[in-house]
PDB file of C-alpha atoms in Angstrom:
ATOM      1  CA  UNK W   1     101.594 123.397 125.711  1.00 56.00           C
ATOM      2  CA  UNK W   2      99.155 120.545 125.723  1.00 57.00           C
ATOM      3  CA  UNK W   3      96.967 122.118 123.300  1.00 61.00           C
ATOM      4  CA  UNK W   4      99.668 123.357 121.301  1.00 68.00           C
ATOM      5  CA  UNK W   5     101.450 119.615 120.915  1.00 68.00           C
ATOM      6  CA  UNK W   6      98.096 118.390 120.442  1.00 62.00           C
ATOM      7  CA  UNK W   7      97.606 121.171 117.081  1.00 67.00           C
ATOM      8  CA  UNK W   8     101.196 120.404 115.985  1.00 69.00           C
ATOM      9  CA  UNK W   9     100.638 116.008 116.072  1.00 66.00           C
ATOM     10  CA  UNK W  10      97.473 116.830 114.389  1.00 64.00           C
ATOM     11  CA  UNK W  11      98.692 118.893 111.223  1.00 71.00           C
ATOM     12  CA  UNK W  12     101.993 117.161 110.821  1.00 72.00           C
ATOM     13  CA  UNK W  13     102.096 113.937 112.527  1.00 69.00           C
ATOM     14  CA  UNK W  14     101.096 111.801 109.438  1.00 71.00           C
ATOM     15  CA  UNK W  15     104.003 114.068 107.786  1.00 77.00           C
ATOM     16  CA  UNK W  16     106.577 113.259 110.627  1.00 79.00           C
ATOM     17  CA  UNK W  17     105.589 109.491 111.236  1.00 78.00           C
ATOM     18  CA  UNK W  18     105.972 108.554 107.335  1.00 79.00           C
ATOM     19  CA  UNK W  19     109.366 110.408 107.538  1.00 83.00           C
ATOM     20  CA  UNK W  20     110.564 108.715 110.821  1.00 84.00           C
ATOM     21  CA  UNK W  21     109.481 105.168 109.385  1.00 84.00           C
ATOM     22  CA  UNK W  22     110.651 105.794 105.883  1.00 84.00           C
ATOM     23  CA  UNK W  23     114.462 107.145 108.171  1.00 86.00           C
ATOM     24  CA  UNK W  24     113.863 103.600 110.379  1.00 87.00           C
ATOM     25  CA  UNK W  25     113.224 101.238 107.408  1.00 88.00           C
ATOM     26  CA  UNK W  26     116.717 102.956 105.771  1.00 87.00           C
ATOM     27  CA  UNK W  27     118.305 103.093 108.558  1.00 89.00           C
ATOM     28  CA  UNK W  28     117.599  99.164 109.262  1.00 89.00           C
ATOM     29  CA  UNK W  29     117.279  98.175 105.717  1.00 88.00           C
ATOM     30  CA  UNK W  30     119.988  98.832 103.112  1.00 85.00           C
ATOM     31  CA  UNK W  31     118.253  98.368 100.347  1.00 86.00           C
ATOM     32  CA  UNK W  32     114.715  99.718 101.628  1.00 87.00           C
ATOM     33  CA  UNK W  33     115.965 103.420 100.621  1.00 82.00           C
ATOM     34  CA  UNK W  34     116.386 103.307  96.871  1.00 86.00           C
ATOM     35  CA  UNK W  35     114.697 104.357  93.778  1.00 85.00           C
ATOM     36  CA  UNK W  36     113.312 100.896  92.781  1.00 88.00           C
ATOM     37  CA  UNK W  37     111.886  99.909  96.073  1.00 89.00           C
ATOM     38  CA  UNK W  38     110.437 103.743  96.651  1.00 86.00           C
ATOM     39  CA  UNK W  39     108.851 102.990  93.453  1.00 90.00           C
ATOM     40  CA  UNK W  40     107.680  99.609  94.229  1.00 90.00           C
ATOM     41  CA  UNK W  41     106.332 100.965  97.054  1.00 91.00           C
ATOM     42  CA  UNK W  42     104.202 103.545  94.940  1.00 91.00           C
ATOM     43  CA  UNK W  43     103.029 100.765  92.794  1.00 92.00           C
ATOM     44  CA  UNK W  44     101.540  98.568  95.401  1.00 92.00           C
ATOM     45  CA  UNK W  45     100.049 101.306  96.650  1.00 94.00           C
ATOM     46  CA  UNK W  46      98.026 102.278  93.262  1.00 95.00           C
ATOM     47  CA  UNK W  47      95.705 100.422  93.178  1.00 96.00           C
ATOM     48  CA  UNK W  48      94.135 100.768  96.773  1.00 96.00           C
ATOM     49  CA  UNK W  49      94.793 104.368  96.398  1.00 97.00           C
ATOM     50  CA  UNK W  50      92.419 104.509  93.484  1.00 98.00           C
ATOM     51  CA  UNK W  51      90.089 103.046  95.803  1.00 97.00           C
ATOM     52  CA  UNK W  52      90.395 104.894  98.525  1.00 97.00           C
ATOM     53  CA  UNK W  53      89.935 108.325  96.160  1.00 97.00           C
ATOM     54  CA  UNK W  54      86.426 106.837  95.360  1.00 97.00           C
ATOM     55  CA  UNK W  55      85.153 106.816  98.872  1.00 96.00           C
ATOM     56  CA  UNK W  56      86.977 110.190  99.652  1.00 96.00           C
ATOM     57  CA  UNK W  57      84.665 111.304  97.189  1.00 97.00           C
ATOM     58  CA  UNK W  58      81.906 109.228  98.977  1.00 96.00           C
ATOM     59  CA  UNK W  59      82.913 110.798 102.183  1.00 95.00           C
ATOM     60  CA  UNK W  60      82.903 114.515 101.061  1.00 96.00           C
ATOM     61  CA  UNK W  61      79.134 114.368 100.295  1.00 96.00           C
ATOM     62  CA  UNK W  62      79.196 112.855 104.006  1.00 93.00           C
ATOM     63  CA  UNK W  63      78.728 109.399 102.529  1.00 95.00           C
ATOM     64  CA  UNK W  64      80.317 106.293 102.610  1.00 94.00           C
ATOM     65  CA  UNK W  65      80.656 103.811  99.879  1.00 96.00           C
ATOM     66  CA  UNK W  66      81.225 100.408 101.407  1.00 95.00           C
ATOM     67  CA  UNK W  67      80.481  98.671  97.497  1.00 97.00           C
ATOM     68  CA  UNK W  68      84.506  99.515  96.421  1.00 97.00           C
ATOM     69  CA  UNK W  69      85.963  96.612  96.929  1.00 96.00           C
ATOM     70  CA  UNK W  70      82.921  94.397  95.237  1.00 97.00           C
ATOM     71  CA  UNK W  71      83.196  96.573  92.424  1.00 98.00           C
ATOM     72  CA  UNK W  72      87.073  96.365  91.918  1.00 98.00           C
ATOM     73  CA  UNK W  73      86.013  92.527  92.156  1.00 97.00           C
ATOM     74  CA  UNK W  74      83.407  92.385  89.745  1.00 97.00           C
ATOM     75  CA  UNK W  75      85.545  94.713  87.286  1.00 98.00           C
ATOM     76  CA  UNK W  76      88.321  92.552  87.823  1.00 97.00           C
ATOM     77  CA  UNK W  77      86.987  89.406  86.665  1.00 97.00           C
ATOM     78  CA  UNK W  78      85.331  91.251  83.657  1.00 98.00           C
ATOM     79  CA  UNK W  79      88.090  92.786  82.369  1.00 98.00           C
ATOM     80  CA  UNK W  80      90.234  89.195  82.473  1.00 97.00           C
ATOM     81  CA  UNK W  81      86.948  87.603  80.993  1.00 97.00           C
ATOM     82  CA  UNK W  82      87.011  90.252  77.879  1.00 97.00           C
ATOM     83  CA  UNK W  83      90.141  89.095  76.616  1.00 97.00           C
ATOM     84  CA  UNK W  84      90.084  85.786  77.718  1.00 97.00           C
ATOM     85  CA  UNK W  85      86.637  84.382  76.599  1.00 96.00           C
ATOM     86  CA  UNK W  86      85.813  86.946  74.295  1.00 95.00           C
ATOM     87  CA  UNK W  87      88.704  88.182  72.660  1.00 95.00           C
ATOM     88  CA  UNK W  88      87.496  91.835  72.625  1.00 96.00           C
ATOM     89  CA  UNK W  89      89.834  95.127  71.614  1.00 96.00           C
ATOM     90  CA  UNK W  90      91.391  96.615  74.552  1.00 97.00           C
ATOM     91  CA  UNK W  91      89.393  99.763  73.957  1.00 97.00           C
ATOM     92  CA  UNK W  92      85.860  97.709  74.846  1.00 97.00           C
ATOM     93  CA  UNK W  93      88.089  96.264  77.255  1.00 97.00           C
ATOM     94  CA  UNK W  94      88.685  99.119  79.655  1.00 98.00           C
ATOM     95  CA  UNK W  95      85.987 100.822  78.395  1.00 98.00           C
ATOM     96  CA  UNK W  96      82.864  97.982  79.829  1.00 98.00           C
ATOM     97  CA  UNK W  97      84.456  98.457  83.721  1.00 98.00           C
ATOM     98  CA  UNK W  98      84.257 102.013  83.603  1.00 98.00           C
ATOM     99  CA  UNK W  99      80.736 101.808  82.602  1.00 98.00           C
ATOM    100  CA  UNK W 100      80.034  98.893  85.463  1.00 98.00           C
ATOM    101  CA  UNK W 101      81.789 101.210  87.995  1.00 98.00           C
ATOM    102  CA  UNK W 102      79.781 103.704  86.828  1.00 98.00           C
ATOM    103  CA  UNK W 103      76.180 101.870  87.201  1.00 98.00           C
ATOM    104  CA  UNK W 104      76.744 100.540  90.365  1.00 98.00           C
ATOM    105  CA  UNK W 105      77.359 104.055  91.391  1.00 98.00           C
ATOM    106  CA  UNK W 106      73.922 105.375  89.937  1.00 98.00           C
ATOM    107  CA  UNK W 107      73.119 102.240  91.868  1.00 98.00           C
ATOM    108  CA  UNK W 108      74.073 103.529  94.974  1.00 98.00           C
ATOM    109  CA  UNK W 109      72.569 106.942  94.434  1.00 97.00           C
ATOM    110  CA  UNK W 110      69.571 105.647  93.821  1.00 97.00           C
ATOM    111  CA  UNK W 111      69.211 103.519  96.545  1.00 97.00           C
ATOM    112  CA  UNK W 112      70.636 106.732  99.251  1.00 97.00           C
ATOM    113  CA  UNK W 113      69.859 109.591  97.496  1.00 95.00           C
ATOM    114  CA  UNK W 114      65.934 108.498  95.935  1.00 94.00           C
ATOM    115  CA  UNK W 115      65.262 106.154  98.058  1.00 96.00           C
ATOM    116  CA  UNK W 116      66.701 107.680 101.213  1.00 95.00           C
ATOM    117  CA  UNK W 117      68.220 104.474 102.164  1.00 97.00           C
ATOM    118  CA  UNK W 118      71.148 104.971 105.076  1.00 96.00           C
ATOM    119  CA  UNK W 119      74.660 105.027 102.893  1.00 96.00           C
ATOM    120  CA  UNK W 120      76.096 102.081 105.007  1.00 94.00           C
ATOM    121  CA  UNK W 121      72.612  99.880 104.766  1.00 96.00           C
ATOM    122  CA  UNK W 122      72.407 100.717 100.706  1.00 97.00           C
ATOM    123  CA  UNK W 123      75.923  99.892  99.913  1.00 97.00           C
ATOM    124  CA  UNK W 124      76.645  97.160 102.114  1.00 96.00           C
ATOM    125  CA  UNK W 125      73.524  95.580 100.386  1.00 97.00           C
ATOM    126  CA  UNK W 126      75.153  96.324  97.235  1.00 97.00           C
ATOM    127  CA  UNK W 127      77.981  95.014  98.363  1.00 97.00           C
ATOM    128  CA  UNK W 128      77.036  91.567  98.833  1.00 96.00           C
ATOM    129  CA  UNK W 129      74.695  91.721  95.091  1.00 97.00           C
ATOM    130  CA  UNK W 130      77.901  92.558  93.491  1.00 97.00           C
ATOM    131  CA  UNK W 131      80.038  89.853  95.636  1.00 95.00           C
ATOM    132  CA  UNK W 132      77.431  87.250  94.210  1.00 95.00           C
ATOM    133  CA  UNK W 133      77.050  88.608  90.574  1.00 96.00           C
ATOM    134  CA  UNK W 134      81.065  88.694  90.175  1.00 94.00           C
ATOM    135  CA  UNK W 135      81.358  84.987  91.730  1.00 95.00           C
ATOM    136  CA  UNK W 136      78.239  83.510  89.615  1.00 95.00           C
ATOM    137  CA  UNK W 137      79.594  85.613  86.704  1.00 96.00           C
ATOM    138  CA  UNK W 138      83.463  83.624  87.608  1.00 94.00           C
ATOM    139  CA  UNK W 139      81.608  80.678  87.949  1.00 91.00           C
ATOM    140  CA  UNK W 140      83.909  80.649  91.262  1.00 88.00           C
ATOM    141  CA  UNK W 141      87.005  80.333  89.112  1.00 90.00           C
ATOM    142  CA  UNK W 142      90.525  82.570  88.387  1.00 93.00           C
ATOM    143  CA  UNK W 143      90.023  83.760  85.144  1.00 96.00           C
ATOM    144  CA  UNK W 144      93.784  82.870  83.276  1.00 95.00           C
ATOM    145  CA  UNK W 145      95.098  82.420  80.416  1.00 96.00           C
ATOM    146  CA  UNK W 146      93.679  79.731  77.974  1.00 92.00           C
ATOM    147  CA  UNK W 147      91.651  78.095  81.143  1.00 94.00           C
ATOM    148  CA  UNK W 148      90.317  75.100  81.161  1.00 90.00           C
ATOM    149  CA  UNK W 149      86.757  75.137  81.248  1.00 89.00           C
ATOM    150  CA  UNK W 150      84.426  72.243  83.641  1.00 84.00           C
ATOM    151  CA  UNK W 151      83.183  70.770  79.871  1.00 86.00           C
ATOM    152  CA  UNK W 152      86.768  70.328  79.141  1.00 86.00           C
ATOM    153  CA  UNK W 153      87.505  73.118  76.877  1.00 90.00           C
ATOM    154  CA  UNK W 154      89.725  75.778  77.016  1.00 92.00           C
ATOM    155  CA  UNK W 155      89.404  79.384  76.308  1.00 94.00           C
ATOM    156  CA  UNK W 156      91.131  80.888  73.130  1.00 91.00           C
ATOM    157  CA  UNK W 157      92.233  84.045  74.314  1.00 94.00           C
ATOM    158  CA  UNK W 158      94.921  85.635  76.231  1.00 95.00           C
ATOM    159  CA  UNK W 159      95.595  88.744  78.200  1.00 97.00           C
ATOM    160  CA  UNK W 160      96.994  91.291  75.811  1.00 96.00           C
ATOM    161  CA  UNK W 161     100.331  92.843  76.204  1.00 96.00           C
ATOM    162  CA  UNK W 162      99.234  95.781  75.940  1.00 97.00           C
ATOM    163  CA  UNK W 163      97.112  95.997  78.420  1.00 97.00           C
ATOM    164  CA  UNK W 164      99.210  94.048  81.243  1.00 97.00           C
ATOM    165  CA  UNK W 165     101.477  97.252  80.443  1.00 97.00           C
ATOM    166  CA  UNK W 166      99.461  99.617  82.375  1.00 97.00           C
ATOM    167  CA  UNK W 167      99.984  97.445  85.209  1.00 96.00           C
ATOM    168  CA  UNK W 168     103.391  96.057  84.850  1.00 96.00           C
ATOM    169  CA  UNK W 169     105.026  98.322  82.376  1.00 95.00           C
ATOM    170  CA  UNK W 170     107.194 100.870  83.473  1.00 93.00           C
ATOM    171  CA  UNK W 171     108.457 104.317  81.806  1.00 89.00           C
ATOM    172  CA  UNK W 172     111.759 106.039  82.946  1.00 83.00           C
ATOM    173  CA  UNK W 173     112.117 103.495  86.160  1.00 84.00           C
ATOM    174  CA  UNK W 174     108.350 104.954  87.522  1.00 92.00           C
ATOM    175  CA  UNK W 175     105.706 102.117  87.162  1.00 95.00           C
ATOM    176  CA  UNK W 176     102.910 103.412  84.534  1.00 96.00           C
ATOM    177  CA  UNK W 177     100.110 102.848  87.410  1.00 96.00           C
ATOM    178  CA  UNK W 178     102.083 105.219  89.678  1.00 96.00           C
ATOM    179  CA  UNK W 179     102.139 107.659  87.002  1.00 96.00           C
ATOM    180  CA  UNK W 180      98.430 107.405  86.644  1.00 97.00           C
ATOM    181  CA  UNK W 181      97.789 107.897  90.342  1.00 97.00           C
ATOM    182  CA  UNK W 182      99.824 110.875  90.708  1.00 96.00           C
ATOM    183  CA  UNK W 183      97.897 112.632  87.626  1.00 97.00           C
ATOM    184  CA  UNK W 184      94.325 111.236  89.009  1.00 97.00           C
ATOM    185  CA  UNK W 185      95.539 112.704  92.350  1.00 97.00           C
ATOM    186  CA  UNK W 186      96.725 116.131  91.524  1.00 97.00           C
ATOM    187  CA  UNK W 187      93.380 116.517  89.118  1.00 97.00           C
ATOM    188  CA  UNK W 188      91.110 115.539  91.886  1.00 97.00           C
ATOM    189  CA  UNK W 189      92.585 117.986  94.301  1.00 96.00           C
ATOM    190  CA  UNK W 190      92.496 120.753  91.649  1.00 97.00           C
ATOM    191  CA  UNK W 191      88.985 119.891  91.129  1.00 97.00           C
ATOM    192  CA  UNK W 192      88.233 119.583  94.682  1.00 95.00           C
ATOM    193  CA  UNK W 193      90.056 122.948  95.791  1.00 94.00           C
ATOM    194  CA  UNK W 194      89.978 125.374  92.738  1.00 95.00           C
ATOM    195  CA  UNK W 195      86.644 124.532  91.108  1.00 96.00           C
ATOM    196  CA  UNK W 196      83.232 125.622  92.156  1.00 94.00           C
ATOM    197  CA  UNK W 197      81.673 121.990  91.467  1.00 94.00           C
ATOM    198  CA  UNK W 198      84.109 120.801  94.084  1.00 96.00           C
ATOM    199  CA  UNK W 199      83.440 123.411  96.732  1.00 95.00           C
ATOM    200  CA  UNK W 200      79.623 122.101  95.927  1.00 96.00           C
ATOM    201  CA  UNK W 201      80.868 118.975  97.205  1.00 97.00           C
ATOM    202  CA  UNK W 202      82.395 120.258 100.277  1.00 95.00           C
ATOM    203  CA  UNK W 203      78.991 122.500 100.889  1.00 95.00           C
ATOM    204  CA  UNK W 204      76.786 120.124 100.099  1.00 96.00           C
ATOM    205  CA  UNK W 205      78.590 117.233 102.427  1.00 94.00           C
ATOM    206  CA  UNK W 206      78.928 119.894 105.749  1.00 91.00           C
ATOM    207  CA  UNK W 207      75.131 121.026 105.473  1.00 92.00           C
ATOM    208  CA  UNK W 208      73.077 119.504 103.094  1.00 92.00           C
ATOM    209  CA  UNK W 209      69.978 122.052 104.037  1.00 92.00           C
ATOM    210  CA  UNK W 210      72.087 125.087 103.790  1.00 92.00           C
ATOM    211  CA  UNK W 211      73.741 124.179 100.188  1.00 94.00           C
ATOM    212  CA  UNK W 212      70.206 123.291  99.146  1.00 93.00           C
ATOM    213  CA  UNK W 213      68.284 126.679 100.368  1.00 91.00           C
ATOM    214  CA  UNK W 214      72.246 128.291  98.794  1.00 92.00           C
ATOM    215  CA  UNK W 215      70.922 126.537  95.204  1.00 94.00           C
ATOM    216  CA  UNK W 216      73.072 123.685  94.984  1.00 95.00           C
ATOM    217  CA  UNK W 217      71.951 120.786  93.429  1.00 96.00           C
ATOM    218  CA  UNK W 218      72.099 118.770  96.071  1.00 96.00           C
ATOM    219  CA  UNK W 219      71.057 115.496  94.125  1.00 96.00           C
ATOM    220  CA  UNK W 220      72.629 115.862  91.465  1.00 96.00           C
ATOM    221  CA  UNK W 221      76.079 116.571  93.620  1.00 97.00           C
ATOM    222  CA  UNK W 222      75.476 113.355  95.836  1.00 97.00           C
ATOM    223  CA  UNK W 223      74.691 111.102  92.840  1.00 97.00           C
ATOM    224  CA  UNK W 224      78.056 112.439  91.033  1.00 97.00           C
ATOM    225  CA  UNK W 225      80.174 111.595  93.944  1.00 97.00           C
ATOM    226  CA  UNK W 226      79.001 108.211  94.111  1.00 98.00           C
ATOM    227  CA  UNK W 227      79.575 107.354  90.094  1.00 98.00           C
ATOM    228  CA  UNK W 228      82.636 108.779  90.832  1.00 98.00           C
ATOM    229  CA  UNK W 229      83.162 106.496  93.358  1.00 98.00           C
ATOM    230  CA  UNK W 230      82.333 103.794  91.111  1.00 98.00           C
ATOM    231  CA  UNK W 231      84.372 104.659  88.487  1.00 98.00           C
ATOM    232  CA  UNK W 232      87.294 105.139  90.704  1.00 98.00           C
ATOM    233  CA  UNK W 233      87.208 101.464  92.221  1.00 98.00           C
ATOM    234  CA  UNK W 234      86.296 100.528  88.661  1.00 98.00           C
ATOM    235  CA  UNK W 235      90.130 101.603  87.673  1.00 98.00           C
ATOM    236  CA  UNK W 236      91.320 100.044  90.669  1.00 97.00           C
ATOM    237  CA  UNK W 237      89.640  96.882  89.499  1.00 97.00           C
ATOM    238  CA  UNK W 238      91.589  97.362  85.674  1.00 98.00           C
ATOM    239  CA  UNK W 239      94.925  97.945  86.977  1.00 98.00           C
ATOM    240  CA  UNK W 240      94.275  95.054  89.214  1.00 97.00           C
ATOM    241  CA  UNK W 241      93.877  92.585  86.592  1.00 97.00           C
ATOM    242  CA  UNK W 242      96.736  94.458  84.439  1.00 97.00           C
ATOM    243  CA  UNK W 243      98.941  93.766  87.447  1.00 97.00           C
ATOM    244  CA  UNK W 244      98.302  90.351  88.273  1.00 96.00           C
ATOM    245  CA  UNK W 245      97.788  89.189  84.525  1.00 96.00           C
ATOM    246  CA  UNK W 246      94.286  87.846  85.683  1.00 96.00           C
ATOM    247  CA  UNK W 247      90.839  87.981  86.905  1.00 96.00           C
ATOM    248  CA  UNK W 248      90.934  86.562  90.661  1.00 94.00           C
ATOM    249  CA  UNK W 249      87.579  86.570  92.441  1.00 92.00           C
ATOM    250  CA  UNK W 250      87.244  88.099  95.691  1.00 93.00           C
ATOM    251  CA  UNK W 251      90.308  90.270  94.854  1.00 94.00           C
ATOM    252  CA  UNK W 252      88.725  93.155  95.914  1.00 94.00           C
ATOM    253  CA  UNK W 253      87.918  92.011  99.247  1.00 90.00           C
ATOM    254  CA  UNK W 254      90.897  93.270 101.360  1.00 89.00           C
ATOM    255  CA  UNK W 255      90.756  96.697  99.756  1.00 91.00           C
ATOM    256  CA  UNK W 256      87.742  98.196 101.432  1.00 90.00           C
ATOM    257  CA  UNK W 257      89.506  98.143 105.062  1.00 88.00           C
ATOM    258  CA  UNK W 258      92.211  99.271 103.569  1.00 89.00           C
ATOM    259  CA  UNK W 259      91.337 102.392 101.423  1.00 93.00           C
ATOM    260  CA  UNK W 260      88.891 103.443 104.399  1.00 89.00           C
ATOM    261  CA  UNK W 261      92.512 103.416 106.523  1.00 87.00           C
ATOM    262  CA  UNK W 262      94.089 105.421 104.130  1.00 90.00           C
ATOM    263  CA  UNK W 263      91.331 108.445 104.307  1.00 91.00           C
ATOM    264  CA  UNK W 264      90.608 108.480 108.225  1.00 85.00           C
ATOM    265  CA  UNK W 265      94.485 108.752 108.245  1.00 84.00           C
ATOM    266  CA  UNK W 266      94.413 111.806 105.512  1.00 84.00           C
ATOM    267  CA  UNK W 267      92.236 113.598 107.611  1.00 79.00           C
ATOM    268  CA  UNK W 268      94.978 114.572 110.118  1.00 72.00           C
ATOM    269  CA  UNK W 269      97.240 115.559 107.152  1.00 74.00           C
ATOM    270  CA  UNK W 270      97.888 119.235 107.292  1.00 65.00           C
ATOM    271  CA  UNK W 271      94.829 119.438 110.163  1.00 60.00           C
ATOM    272  CA  UNK W 272      92.453 119.193 107.338  1.00 62.00           C
ATOM    273  CA  UNK W 273      90.527 117.277 109.282  1.00 72.00           C
ATOM    274  CA  UNK W 274      87.843 116.129 106.734  1.00 84.00           C
ATOM    275  CA  UNK W 275      88.649 113.930 103.579  1.00 90.00           C
ATOM    276  CA  UNK W 276      90.831 115.245 101.360  1.00 92.00           C
ATOM    277  CA  UNK W 277      92.228 113.546  97.983  1.00 95.00           C
ATOM    278  CA  UNK W 278      96.077 114.740  99.310  1.00 93.00           C
ATOM    279  CA  UNK W 279      95.898 113.271 102.535  1.00 90.00           C
ATOM    280  CA  UNK W 280      94.278 110.212 101.299  1.00 93.00           C
ATOM    281  CA  UNK W 281      97.640 109.951  99.463  1.00 94.00           C
ATOM    282  CA  UNK W 282      99.584 110.282 102.074  1.00 90.00           C
ATOM    283  CA  UNK W 283      97.810 107.817 104.070  1.00 89.00           C
ATOM    284  CA  UNK W 284      97.987 105.633 101.487  1.00 92.00           C
ATOM    285  CA  UNK W 285     101.682 105.922 101.452  1.00 91.00           C
ATOM    286  CA  UNK W 286     102.485 105.586 104.834  1.00 87.00           C
ATOM    287  CA  UNK W 287     100.564 102.353 105.062  1.00 88.00           C
ATOM    288  CA  UNK W 288     102.509 101.249 102.125  1.00 90.00           C
ATOM    289  CA  UNK W 289     105.847 102.594 103.764  1.00 89.00           C
ATOM    290  CA  UNK W 290     105.258  99.510 106.762  1.00 88.00           C
ATOM    291  CA  UNK W 291     104.271  97.155 105.224  1.00 88.00           C
ATOM    292  CA  UNK W 292     106.684  96.990 102.745  1.00 90.00           C
ATOM    293  CA  UNK W 293     109.758  97.560 105.452  1.00 89.00           C
ATOM    294  CA  UNK W 294     107.942  94.875 107.532  1.00 88.00           C
ATOM    295  CA  UNK W 295     108.242  92.378 104.611  1.00 89.00           C
ATOM    296  CA  UNK W 296     111.508  93.246 103.831  1.00 89.00           C
ATOM    297  CA  UNK W 297     112.268  92.961 107.499  1.00 89.00           C
ATOM    298  CA  UNK W 298     110.952  89.287 107.326  1.00 90.00           C
ATOM    299  CA  UNK W 299     108.106  90.124 109.621  1.00 87.00           C
ATOM    300  CA  UNK W 300     104.980  87.394 109.354  1.00 85.00           C
ATOM    301  CA  UNK W 301     102.280  88.536 107.064  1.00 80.00           C
ATOM    302  CA  UNK W 302      99.206  88.022 109.430  1.00 80.00           C
ATOM    303  CA  UNK W 303     100.682  90.555 111.792  1.00 84.00           C
ATOM    304  CA  UNK W 304     100.560  93.386 109.470  1.00 83.00           C
ATOM    305  CA  UNK W 305      97.147  94.351 109.647  1.00 83.00           C
ATOM    306  CA  UNK W 306      98.146  95.152 113.731  1.00 86.00           C
ATOM    307  CA  UNK W 307     100.204  97.861 112.586  1.00 82.00           C
ATOM    308  CA  UNK W 308      97.763  98.954 109.899  1.00 78.00           C
ATOM    309  CA  UNK W 309      94.849  98.972 112.727  1.00 83.00           C
ATOM    310  CA  UNK W 310      97.241 101.178 115.238  1.00 83.00           C
ATOM    311  CA  UNK W 311      98.514 103.468 112.637  1.00 77.00           C
ATOM    312  CA  UNK W 312      94.879 104.641 112.132  1.00 75.00           C
ATOM    313  CA  UNK W 313      93.739 104.387 115.864  1.00 81.00           C
ATOM    314  CA  UNK W 314      96.278 106.926 116.256  1.00 76.00           C
ATOM    315  CA  UNK W 315      95.461 108.937 113.656  1.00 72.00           C
ATOM    316  CA  UNK W 316      91.644 109.149 114.563  1.00 73.00           C
ATOM    317  CA  UNK W 317      92.358 109.145 118.300  1.00 76.00           C
ATOM    318  CA  UNK W 318      94.415 112.274 117.644  1.00 69.00           C
ATOM    319  CA  UNK W 319      92.264 113.831 114.975  1.00 70.00           C
ATOM    320  CA  UNK W 320      88.767 113.681 116.409  1.00 71.00           C
ATOM    321  CA  UNK W 321      90.269 114.528 119.885  1.00 70.00           C
ATOM    322  CA  UNK W 322      91.180 117.487 118.220  1.00 66.00           C
ATOM    323  CA  UNK W 323      88.386 118.738 116.741  1.00 66.00           C
ATOM    324  CA  UNK W 324      85.816 117.947 119.526  1.00 72.00           C
ATOM    325  CA  UNK W 325      88.001 119.907 121.696  1.00 68.00           C
ATOM    326  CA  UNK W 326      87.638 123.049 119.086  1.00 65.00           C
ATOM    327  CA  UNK W 327      83.780 122.842 119.002  1.00 63.00           C
ATOM    328  CA  UNK W 328      83.059 122.517 122.600  1.00 61.00           C
TER     329      UNK W 328
END
């Protein structure tokens, strides 16, 4: 009976918790269970979920990317500077940050796949380097419309109104960033579940030597996973710049831990027991619902991390207890 209860909690616990939390806040807060508030919740998690998708892809190939938060910070200030400092067209504003994310992913792959440096150490070093680069590039300042430089001059440009629609615009009442997120989640899920390349990623992460012997180009698969992680983090940086209308330094610092929490909560969704994009999305939703509800209840913001950590601890405890029991 105990084992059946644990298995049930392992498979459906996260879903039940989300439903229970929504029901609780819906009863306590009259404006919680409304279309506008629910879409606001999804809008609030769009950035962290894009980052979490990148973390998910790196975990699938048995890696881990600590540099995603720093990548968000760098691409956020670069995106803003391209418009405000250099008055570049929208295409350049979008493409350059994506290229930067891909280059960071390639650098991580070089260190991890080619030089065989452990992923945590390699991406930790990359995280510090990127963090230093983005602060140096921005000279320690937030980049905003017509900002004043130390020499007294002012930047000639401002954020493109069309660009701002990415993070601030809505379509049929739904934030555009949420529509982008849903398309990304569905696309990545289809890729991982129904294509041979997605299956190769899981095989590589499960047993690299067996994958190599079966003819899979393991190094190429792992490299592409890290490149994709960098690109998804860059998308998060682009949306961040659009949402706040400026390029804030250290914008991605808190996103690393939040994305990791979402990914590991997702391990227990439907009993997956492994990184998966649907679980990651549901983990992000759970955290977003909790933060939104606590905020509406006027709970101090500095207690939110306690709740996030508690949810993550519970999800991990159930997940790894069941997985370890099944192995023995």
